[in-house]
Amino acid sequence: MDAAGNYLKKHTEALVKAVGVEAACEVTGKSKATLGRYYSDHDEHADRFMPVDAVAALEKAAGYPHLTQALAELSSAHLQYDERRPNDQSTGTVNSDVIALSQRFAMLMAEYQQSMEDGKISINEAKRLLKETTMLQQVLVDMKLHLEDEGV
């Protein structure tokens, strides 16, 4: 199986497990065995991928577009998914962005230090690091937009 297929299979597994196997079966109407084939890396299942309608239903149940994000990354596209739910809905300023940036960076470094305690980064630790990196990136985008607004 090529790298893209393997990447999609891993994200399919993450999606199913984010929802829960039993719940995923209910949402999609598929059996555990069928769902397992969609993310199996065995050669006999290399060409089996989850149907788009099942992906849409699971992503809705999961609350995060796991496979859609993976497809976007494979095509060098960018999705904007903002899972932040701030208590304050104000637009913010560059100063607040600098504070948020330093806080996010500190959180990323804390995750990295915790991940490296045993000398290697596990799959779950890599996912947490990726999430923190993505949140850090979002703060940078917000900061860029605020800087552009102030420069006008």
Tab-separated table of C-alpha atoms in Angstrom:
chain	number	residue	atom	x	y	z
A	1	MET	CA	0.000	0.000	0.000
A	2	ASP	CA	1.273	3.471	-0.806
A	3	ALA	CA	1.962	6.104	1.831
A	4	ALA	CA	-1.239	8.047	1.087
A	5	GLY	CA	-3.389	4.943	1.512
A	6	ASN	CA	-1.651	4.075	4.753
A	7	TYR	CA	-2.134	7.656	5.975
A	8	LEU	CA	-5.861	7.517	5.198
A	9	LYS	CA	-6.205	4.147	6.926
A	10	LYS	CA	-4.613	5.535	10.099
A	11	HIS	CA	-6.974	8.517	10.081
A	12	THR	CA	-9.921	6.209	9.438
A	13	GLU	CA	-8.946	4.214	12.511
A	14	ALA	CA	-8.611	7.422	14.552
A	15	LEU	CA	-12.065	8.512	13.402
A	16	VAL	CA	-13.723	5.200	14.286
A	17	LYS	CA	-12.019	5.097	17.675
A	18	ALA	CA	-12.877	8.738	18.386
A	19	VAL	CA	-16.536	7.857	18.031
A	20	GLY	CA	-16.158	4.406	19.571
A	21	VAL	CA	-16.446	1.161	17.619
A	22	GLU	CA	-19.940	0.292	18.866
A	23	ALA	CA	-21.252	3.816	18.242
A	24	ALA	CA	-19.547	3.889	14.827
A	25	CYS	CA	-21.399	0.713	13.891
A	26	GLU	CA	-24.701	2.340	14.838
A	27	VAL	CA	-23.927	5.615	13.048
A	28	THR	CA	-22.805	3.970	9.801
A	29	GLY	CA	-24.922	0.826	9.798
A	30	LYS	CA	-21.724	-1.181	9.240
A	31	SER	CA	-20.459	-4.129	11.247
A	32	LYS	CA	-17.315	-4.084	13.386
A	33	ALA	CA	-15.640	-6.336	10.835
A	34	THR	CA	-16.478	-4.002	7.952
A	35	LEU	CA	-15.255	-0.945	9.830
A	36	GLY	CA	-12.092	-2.839	10.748
A	37	ARG	CA	-11.435	-3.618	7.080
A	38	TYR	CA	-11.587	0.088	6.257
A	39	TYR	CA	-8.564	0.779	8.442
A	40	SER	CA	-6.785	-2.564	8.193
A	41	ASP	CA	-3.262	-2.388	6.802
A	42	HIS	CA	-3.338	-6.016	5.611
A	43	ASP	CA	-2.699	-6.464	1.891
A	44	GLU	CA	-6.104	-8.031	1.243
A	45	HIS	CA	-7.799	-4.820	2.470
A	46	ALA	CA	-5.400	-2.337	0.871
A	47	ASP	CA	-8.002	-1.149	-1.643
A	48	ARG	CA	-10.902	-0.867	0.827
A	49	PHE	CA	-11.754	2.589	2.076
A	50	MET	CA	-14.730	3.961	3.952
A	51	PRO	CA	-17.555	5.388	1.819
A	52	VAL	CA	-17.950	9.149	1.903
A	53	ASP	CA	-21.420	9.059	3.478
A	54	ALA	CA	-20.082	6.959	6.354
A	55	VAL	CA	-17.146	9.357	6.778
A	56	ALA	CA	-19.517	12.335	6.926
A	57	ALA	CA	-21.731	10.655	9.521
A	58	LEU	CA	-18.764	9.638	11.684
A	59	GLU	CA	-17.091	13.038	11.465
A	60	LYS	CA	-20.327	14.638	12.597
A	61	ALA	CA	-20.506	12.225	15.532
A	62	ALA	CA	-16.814	12.713	16.347
A	63	GLY	CA	-17.020	16.496	16.215
A	64	TYR	CA	-13.770	16.665	14.265
A	65	PRO	CA	-13.131	16.065	10.531
A	66	HIS	CA	-10.364	13.442	10.860
A	67	LEU	CA	-10.488	12.069	7.309
A	68	THR	CA	-11.419	15.350	5.669
A	69	GLN	CA	-8.356	16.902	7.297
A	70	ALA	CA	-6.179	14.009	6.110
A	71	LEU	CA	-7.484	14.342	2.531
A	72	ALA	CA	-6.810	18.075	2.606
A	73	GLU	CA	-3.259	17.499	3.834
A	74	LEU	CA	-2.606	14.934	1.102
A	75	SER	CA	-3.665	17.418	-1.566
A	76	SER	CA	-1.722	20.294	0.018
A	77	ALA	CA	-4.971	22.057	0.824
A	78	HIS	CA	-5.715	23.808	4.066
A	79	LEU	CA	-8.872	23.437	6.109
A	80	GLN	CA	-9.757	25.931	8.741
A	81	TYR	CA	-11.289	24.141	11.681
A	82	ASP	CA	-11.451	26.215	14.800
A	83	GLU	CA	-12.176	24.069	17.822
A	84	ARG	CA	-11.422	26.891	20.208
A	85	ARG	CA	-14.429	27.988	22.142
A	86	PRO	CA	-13.315	31.085	23.994
A	87	ASN	CA	-15.450	32.495	26.776
A	88	ASP	CA	-14.832	35.972	25.403
A	89	GLN	CA	-16.075	36.463	21.841
A	90	SER	CA	-14.178	39.749	21.354
A	91	THR	CA	-11.864	39.956	18.361
A	92	GLY	CA	-8.652	40.498	20.330
A	93	THR	CA	-5.571	42.560	19.609
A	94	VAL	CA	-1.952	41.942	18.771
A	95	ASN	CA	-1.125	42.186	22.483
A	96	SER	CA	-3.625	39.453	23.364
A	97	ASP	CA	-2.253	37.395	20.460
A	98	VAL	CA	1.290	37.673	21.848
A	99	ILE	CA	0.054	36.427	25.218
A	100	ALA	CA	-1.911	33.588	23.594
A	101	LEU	CA	1.137	32.715	21.486
A	102	SER	CA	3.394	32.412	24.510
A	103	GLN	CA	0.770	30.336	26.353
A	104	ARG	CA	0.306	27.960	23.390
A	105	PHE	CA	4.067	27.615	22.957
A	106	ALA	CA	4.415	26.783	26.648
A	107	MET	CA	1.701	24.132	26.274
A	108	LEU	CA	3.482	22.668	23.244
A	109	MET	CA	6.784	22.510	25.123
A	110	ALA	CA	5.097	20.886	28.131
A	111	GLU	CA	3.562	18.229	25.851
A	112	TYR	CA	6.939	17.693	24.184
A	113	GLN	CA	8.759	17.306	27.503
A	114	GLN	CA	6.157	14.844	28.745
A	115	SER	CA	6.329	12.910	25.464
A	116	MET	CA	10.109	12.630	25.574
A	117	GLU	CA	10.353	11.354	29.163
A	118	ASP	CA	10.753	7.774	27.930
A	119	GLY	CA	12.937	8.777	24.981
A	120	LYS	CA	10.367	8.218	22.226
A	121	ILE	CA	7.117	9.746	21.051
A	122	SER	CA	4.166	7.346	20.915
A	123	ILE	CA	1.283	7.662	18.458
A	124	ASN	CA	-0.983	9.267	21.071
A	125	GLU	CA	1.770	11.639	22.152
A	126	ALA	CA	2.359	12.600	18.520
A	127	LYS	CA	-1.360	13.306	18.134
A	128	ARG	CA	-1.321	15.572	21.186
A	129	LEU	CA	1.787	17.359	19.874
A	130	LEU	CA	0.140	17.775	16.486
A	131	LYS	CA	-2.961	19.232	18.114
A	132	GLU	CA	-0.889	21.728	20.101
A	133	THR	CA	1.101	22.637	16.988
A	134	THR	CA	-2.125	23.250	15.092
A	135	MET	CA	-3.474	25.448	17.876
A	136	LEU	CA	-0.187	27.381	17.921
A	137	GLN	CA	-0.511	27.837	14.165
A	138	GLN	CA	-4.048	29.187	14.604
A	139	VAL	CA	-2.810	31.782	17.092
A	140	LEU	CA	-0.177	32.847	14.555
A	141	VAL	CA	-2.829	33.200	11.851
A	142	ASP	CA	-4.982	35.301	14.191
A	143	MET	CA	-1.961	37.442	14.996
A	144	LYS	CA	-1.184	37.901	11.309
A	145	LEU	CA	-4.759	39.005	10.624
A	146	HIS	CA	-4.689	41.475	13.519
A	147	LEU	CA	-1.358	42.888	12.325
A	148	GLU	CA	-2.766	43.319	8.819
A	149	ASP	CA	-5.823	45.100	10.258
A	150	GLU	CA	-3.658	47.495	12.259
A	151	GLY	CA	-1.399	48.147	9.272
A	152	VAL	CA	-4.261	49.305	7.065
